[in-house]
Amino acid sequence: MAKLVELVREALEQMPPETRFRPEDEEVIARHRETLLSWTPELVQAFYDTLFAHPPTKAVFREGERPDREKTLEGWWQRTVEGPLDETYFAWMAKVGLVHVVRGVKNPMTLSMLSFVADFVENKSFKAVLPEAEPLSEAFHRLNTSVGVVITYAYDSFRAQALYEITGIEGALMDRIGQQESQAILKRLIEEGE
Ligand code: HEM
């Protein structure tokens, strides 16, 4: 099985560089460390209010679990803001993606909340009239897009690995089967006028 950092590299390399998290992004985040950390309680509250207001995401949580999850998110935010936002960070995120899978959190839930966090930073930065509101917001959009890319890429790879262990079908063959089947489905959709 490929190491997590190798998966991270493979995933990030597929992103056009303009869309990928970059060193200047990490620098602008570092310059705003104190401000970003001061937003922690508000971010955590808004994050979980959003998840608990939506039945499919609310259903993931166990009775009385919210305080623990809030602490988890606080820790994640602190680690994110304090950096370093290196391969180890992205590899950790791939692992967190897997922790989520085990608990029945679907990728659309995680990806939309990554976007929620980036939007939160953008709104707060502009409201606070931070001189670097724009680069800071862009940095979080690129960071969370990159995290989402890593999570979904690693997820595909873990699934391929699980399938290989159960069926013995190699990932490359499964990709070919997937491509062929997609072609057949696409043909049917076109024929049915969808
Ligand atoms: C921005 C998106 C998200 C981030 C950054 C995030 C971050 C994390 C982190 C760091 C952990 C701890 C993982 C570990 O124990 O190693 C965690 C656990 C968890 N997260 Fe998330 N999360 C996100 C979205 C979500 C969503 C959308 C849900 C549910 C709808 C969710 C539900 C959970 C649950 C239930 C656990 C506990 C897993 C367990 O140990 O049983 N998370 N999350």
Short mmCIF file of C-alpha atoms in Angstrom, two decimals, residues 43 47-48 50-51 54 56-58 60-61 69 72-73 76 89-90 92-119 140-141 143-155:
data_model
loop_
_atom_site.label_atom_id
_atom_site.label_comp_id
_atom_site.label_asym_id
_atom_site.label_seq_id
_atom_site.Cartn_x
_atom_site.Cartn_y
_atom_site.Cartn_z
CA LEU A 43 -15.87 29.02 14.24
CA PHE A 47 -19.46 24.68 12.42
CA TYR A 48 -21.42 22.43 14.76
CA THR A 50 -24.54 23.96 10.92
CA LEU A 51 -23.97 20.20 11.22
CA HIS A 54 -29.07 19.37 9.02
CA PRO A 56 -28.15 13.85 7.50
CA THR A 57 -25.10 15.37 9.23
CA LYS A 58 -26.78 15.44 12.68
CA VAL A 60 -23.74 10.95 12.28
CA PHE A 61 -23.28 12.00 15.90
CA ARG A 69 -16.19 16.86 18.72
CA THR A 72 -11.45 17.88 18.20
CA LEU A 73 -12.24 20.73 15.86
CA TRP A 76 -7.60 20.83 14.26
CA TYR A 89 -0.31 17.91 7.71
CA PHE A 90 -1.89 16.73 4.47
CA TRP A 92 -2.88 13.64 8.68
CA MET A 93 -5.87 15.01 6.81
CA ALA A 94 -6.00 11.89 4.62
CA LYS A 95 -6.08 9.83 7.82
CA VAL A 96 -8.81 12.02 9.31
CA GLY A 97 -10.76 11.35 6.09
CA LEU A 98 -10.52 7.66 6.87
CA VAL A 99 -11.60 8.21 10.49
CA HIS A 100 -14.65 9.95 9.05
CA VAL A 101 -15.39 7.08 6.67
CA VAL A 102 -15.40 4.67 9.61
CA ARG A 103 -18.01 6.86 11.32
CA GLY A 104 -20.20 7.15 8.23
CA VAL A 105 -19.29 10.75 7.39
CA LYS A 106 -19.68 11.07 3.61
CA ASN A 107 -17.20 13.00 1.49
CA PRO A 108 -19.80 15.60 0.43
CA MET A 109 -20.27 16.39 4.13
CA THR A 110 -16.55 16.89 4.73
CA LEU A 111 -15.92 18.80 1.50
CA SER A 112 -18.80 21.17 2.09
CA MET A 113 -17.56 21.89 5.61
CA LEU A 114 -14.06 22.58 4.30
CA SER A 115 -15.69 25.15 2.08
CA PHE A 116 -17.68 26.43 5.09
CA VAL A 117 -14.43 27.08 6.98
CA ALA A 118 -12.90 28.94 4.03
CA ASP A 119 -16.05 31.06 3.71
CA PHE A 140 -7.78 29.26 2.98
CA HIS A 141 -9.67 28.48 -0.20
CA LEU A 143 -5.68 25.15 1.51
CA ASN A 144 -9.10 23.61 1.95
CA THR A 145 -9.41 22.74 -1.73
CA SER A 146 -6.06 20.95 -1.45
CA VAL A 147 -7.19 19.16 1.71
CA GLY A 148 -10.39 18.06 -0.07
CA VAL A 149 -8.37 16.82 -3.02
CA VAL A 150 -6.10 14.80 -0.74
CA ILE A 151 -9.03 13.35 1.23
CA THR A 152 -10.94 12.21 -1.86
CA TYR A 153 -7.83 10.87 -3.59
CA ALA A 154 -6.78 8.92 -0.51
CA TYR A 155 -10.36 7.67 -0.11
#
